[in-house]
Amino acid sequence: MSDQNSIIVDLKFGRDDVAKALKTAFPGRSVIDLGDPTQKDIDLSQASYAVVWKPDPSLFSRAASLKAIFSGGAGVDHVLSVPGLPNLPVVRFVDRSLTDRMSEWVVWQCLHHLRHGFAYARQQRAKTWNEIGGQPEARDVTVGVMGLGVLGSDAAQKLKTMGFNVIGWSRRKKEIAGVETFDVATLDDFLARTDILVGLLPLTAETHGLFDRALFSKLRRDGVLGGPIFLNAGRGGSQVEVDIIDCLRDGTLKAASLDIFEREPLSTESPLWQMDNLVITPHAAAASDVRALFRHVEEQIQRVEAGQPLQHVVDRSVGY
Ligand code: NDP
Ligand code: OXD
C-alpha cells in the first residue's frame, strides 16, 4: 500500500545495483521497487514520486497522485515518449560523475582517432613494428561539439585542455570561454570547420535523423586527419545508420565511434559490427550510478518539502 511519502522505483537496468542501493537510499520514506517481483502489484495510488527508466505506460494510471517524475538518466526521451504521461514536472539526472565519465569517453575517442588507434591495433595483431609517419597535434584538429548542455560543454572544456581546437553548436548560442560557438542558423559554417564531429544531443523531434549523409558531406575534408570523423554518444535516433555505413565505406567519413544505436542492443546482423574504421561501445559512455541517482532524487524531494523549486526540469515544449 502506498502513501504520500512513497517513492516508486521503476528502473529497467542494473537490478542488483538498484536493490543494493535501495537498502540505504531514502531513509524515512517508503519505497516501492517495481523491479522486485514481490512488490510489482502493490497499490501505487497514493505515491508522490517516481524514478523511472523506460517505465511501463500503466505506471501513470496506477500512480495517479504523483507530483514529479525523475528520469533514471540524463536523457528523457524514454520518459517523454511513454503514452499517457501526465502533465507533471519531469526531472533530468545531472551528476558530476556522469558528466566526467562522458567527457572521458569523448576525449578517449578523439585521442584514439588522432593517434592512429586503428592502424596501430592492426599492426600489433600482425606483429608489425612500423612508426606511422605524421604525428599531428591536437591543436591541428578542430573538434565540433553538437549539443552544448551539461555534457557537451564539459566535454568541450576538457578537449580544450587536451589542446584540441574546439567549436560548439547548440539551439541557442552559448558563451564558453575559448570555444567559438554557433547556432542553428550557422550550422553549415560550423560543419565546414569541423574535423571530428561529436554528437551530444538529446533525441527530440528536431534532432531525429539529423546525422545523415547530407550533414556528413558538409564536414571539412582537407584537415590533417585525412577525412572527417564522427563520434556519437547522444541518442541513436539522431543518426541514420544506413548512411553511416555507406559513408564509412565510401570515405565520406574516415572513421567513427558510436556508443548509441537506432535499436539497442545493436543486432548481431548489423553491418556496423564488421566495419574496421568504427569503434563500438554498448551505450556505456556514461552509465547512471544508481546511488548518485537516488541521492539526487532525495535532494530534489527535500527541496520541494522546503518550498524550493525542483532543478533540472525538462522543457516539454522542446523535448529535453
Ligand atoms: P542538456 O539538456 O544539458 O543539453 C542538451 C544540448 O543540446 C543543449 O546545448 C541544447 O541546446 C542542445 N540541443 C537540443 N536540441 C537541439 C536542437 N534541435 N538543435 C541544436 N541544439 C540542440 O543535455 P545533456 O548534455 O545532459 O545530455 C545530452 C544527451 O546525452 C542526453 O539527452 C542523452 O540522450 C545523452 N546521454 C548519453 C549517455 C550515454 O551513456 N551515451 C549518458 C547520458 C546522456 P540549448 O543549449 O540551446 O538548450
Ligand atoms: C542517459 C543514458 O540518458 O545513460 O543517462 O543514456
Coordinates of N, CA and C and ligand atoms in Angstrom, one line a residue, residues 74-77 92 98 102 147-152 169-172 174 184 200-204 206-207 233-235 259-260 283-287 320, ligand 1:
A74 N 20.3 11.0 -17.8 CA 20.4 12.4 -18.2 C 19.4 12.6 -19.3
G75 N 19.2 11.6 -20.2 CA 18.2 11.7 -21.3 C 16.8 11.5 -20.8
V76 N 15.8 12.0 -21.5 CA 14.4 11.9 -21.1 C 13.5 11.4 -22.2
D77 N 14.1 11.1 -23.4 CA 13.2 10.6 -24.5 C 12.5 9.4 -24.1
R92 N 15.5 15.8 -15.0 CA 16.6 15.1 -15.6 C 17.6 14.7 -14.5
L98 N 28.8 11.4 -13.7 CA 28.3 11.0 -15.1 C 28.9 12.0 -16.1
M102 N 31.4 10.9 -19.2 CA 31.1 11.2 -20.6 C 32.3 11.9 -21.3
G147 N 25.6 20.1 -29.4 CA 25.0 19.9 -28.0 C 25.9 20.5 -27.0
L148 N 25.6 21.7 -26.5 CA 26.5 22.3 -25.5 C 25.8 22.4 -24.2
G149 N 25.1 21.3 -23.8 CA 24.4 21.3 -22.5 C 25.4 20.9 -21.4
V150 N 24.9 20.2 -20.4 CA 25.7 19.8 -19.2 C 26.9 19.0 -19.8
L151 N 26.6 18.0 -20.6 CA 27.7 17.1 -21.1 C 28.5 17.7 -22.2
G152 N 27.9 18.4 -23.2 CA 28.7 18.9 -24.3 C 29.6 20.0 -23.8
W169 N 28.1 23.9 -31.1 CA 26.8 24.2 -31.8 C 25.7 23.8 -30.8
S170 N 24.7 24.8 -30.7 CA 23.5 24.5 -29.9 C 22.3 25.2 -30.4
R171 N 21.2 24.9 -29.9 CA 20.0 25.6 -30.4 C 20.0 27.1 -30.2
R172 N 20.4 27.4 -28.9 CA 20.6 28.9 -28.6 C 22.1 29.1 -28.5
K174 N 25.7 29.8 -27.3 CA 26.3 29.8 -26.0 C 27.6 30.6 -25.9
V184 N 21.7 27.4 -34.7 CA 21.0 26.7 -35.8 C 21.2 27.4 -37.2
L200 N 26.4 15.2 -28.9 CA 25.9 15.0 -27.5 C 24.6 15.7 -27.4
L201 N 23.7 15.3 -28.3 CA 22.3 16.0 -28.4 C 21.3 15.0 -27.8
P202 N 20.2 15.6 -27.2 CA 19.1 14.8 -26.8 C 18.3 14.3 -28.0
L203 N 17.5 13.3 -27.9 CA 16.6 12.9 -29.0 C 15.3 13.6 -28.9
T204 N 15.0 14.5 -29.9 CA 13.8 15.2 -29.9 C 13.3 15.2 -31.4
E206 N 13.3 17.5 -33.4 CA 14.2 18.2 -34.2 C 15.5 17.5 -34.5
T207 N 15.9 16.7 -33.5 CA 17.3 16.1 -33.7 C 17.1 14.7 -34.3
A233 N 27.5 10.0 -28.8 CA 27.1 9.4 -27.6 C 25.8 10.0 -27.0
G234 N 25.1 10.7 -28.0 CA 23.8 11.3 -27.5 C 22.7 10.2 -27.6
R235 N 22.0 10.1 -28.7 CA 21.0 9.0 -28.8 C 21.0 8.5 -30.3
D259 N 28.4 5.1 -29.5 CA 28.1 4.5 -28.2 C 26.6 4.1 -28.2
I260 N 25.8 4.7 -29.1 CA 24.4 4.6 -29.1 C 23.9 4.2 -30.5
H283 N 26.4 1.5 -25.4 CA 25.7 2.5 -24.6 C 26.3 2.5 -23.2
A284 N 27.6 2.7 -23.2 CA 28.4 2.6 -21.9 C 29.2 3.8 -21.7
A285 N 29.0 4.9 -22.5 CA 29.9 6.1 -22.3 C 29.8 6.6 -20.9
A286 N 28.6 6.7 -20.4 CA 28.5 7.3 -19.0 C 27.2 6.7 -18.4
A287 N 27.4 5.6 -17.7 CA 26.3 4.9 -17.0 C 25.8 5.7 -15.8
Y320 N 13.5 18.3 -24.1 CA 14.7 18.0 -23.4 C 14.8 18.9 -22.2
Ligands
NDP1 P1 21.3 19.1 -21.9 O1 19.8 19.1 -21.9 O2 22.0 19.7 -20.8 O3 21.9 19.7 -23.2 C1 21.3 19.5 -24.5 C2 22.1 20.3 -25.5 O4 21.6 20.0 -26.8 C3 21.8 21.8 -25.3 O5 23.0 22.5 -25.6 C4 20.8 22.1 -26.3 O6 20.7 23.5 -26.8 C5 21.2 21.2 -27.5 N1 20.1 21.0 -28.4 C6 18.9 20.3 -28.1 N2 18.1 20.3 -29.2 C7 18.8 21.0 -30.1 C8 18.5 21.3 -31.5 N3 17.4 20.9 -32.0 N4 19.4 22.0 -32.2 C9 20.6 22.4 -31.6 N5 20.9 22.1 -30.3 C10 20.0 21.4 -29.6 O7 21.6 17.5 -22.0 P2 23.0 16.8 -21.5 O8 24.1 17.5 -22.0 O9 22.9 16.5 -20.1 O10 22.8 15.3 -22.3 C11 22.7 15.3 -23.7 C12 22.3 13.9 -24.1 O11 23.3 12.9 -23.9 C13 21.1 13.3 -23.3 O12 19.9 13.8 -23.7 C14 21.2 11.8 -23.6 O13 20.4 11.5 -24.7 C15 22.7 11.6 -23.9 N6 23.3 10.8 -22.8 C16 24.0 9.7 -23.2 C17 24.7 8.9 -22.3 C18 25.5 7.7 -22.7 O14 25.9 6.9 -21.9 N7 25.6 7.5 -24.0 C19 24.7 9.2 -20.9 C20 23.9 10.4 -20.6 C21 23.3 11.2 -21.5 P3 20.5 24.7 -25.8 O15 21.7 24.8 -25.0 O16 20.2 25.8 -26.7 O17 19.3 24.3 -25.0

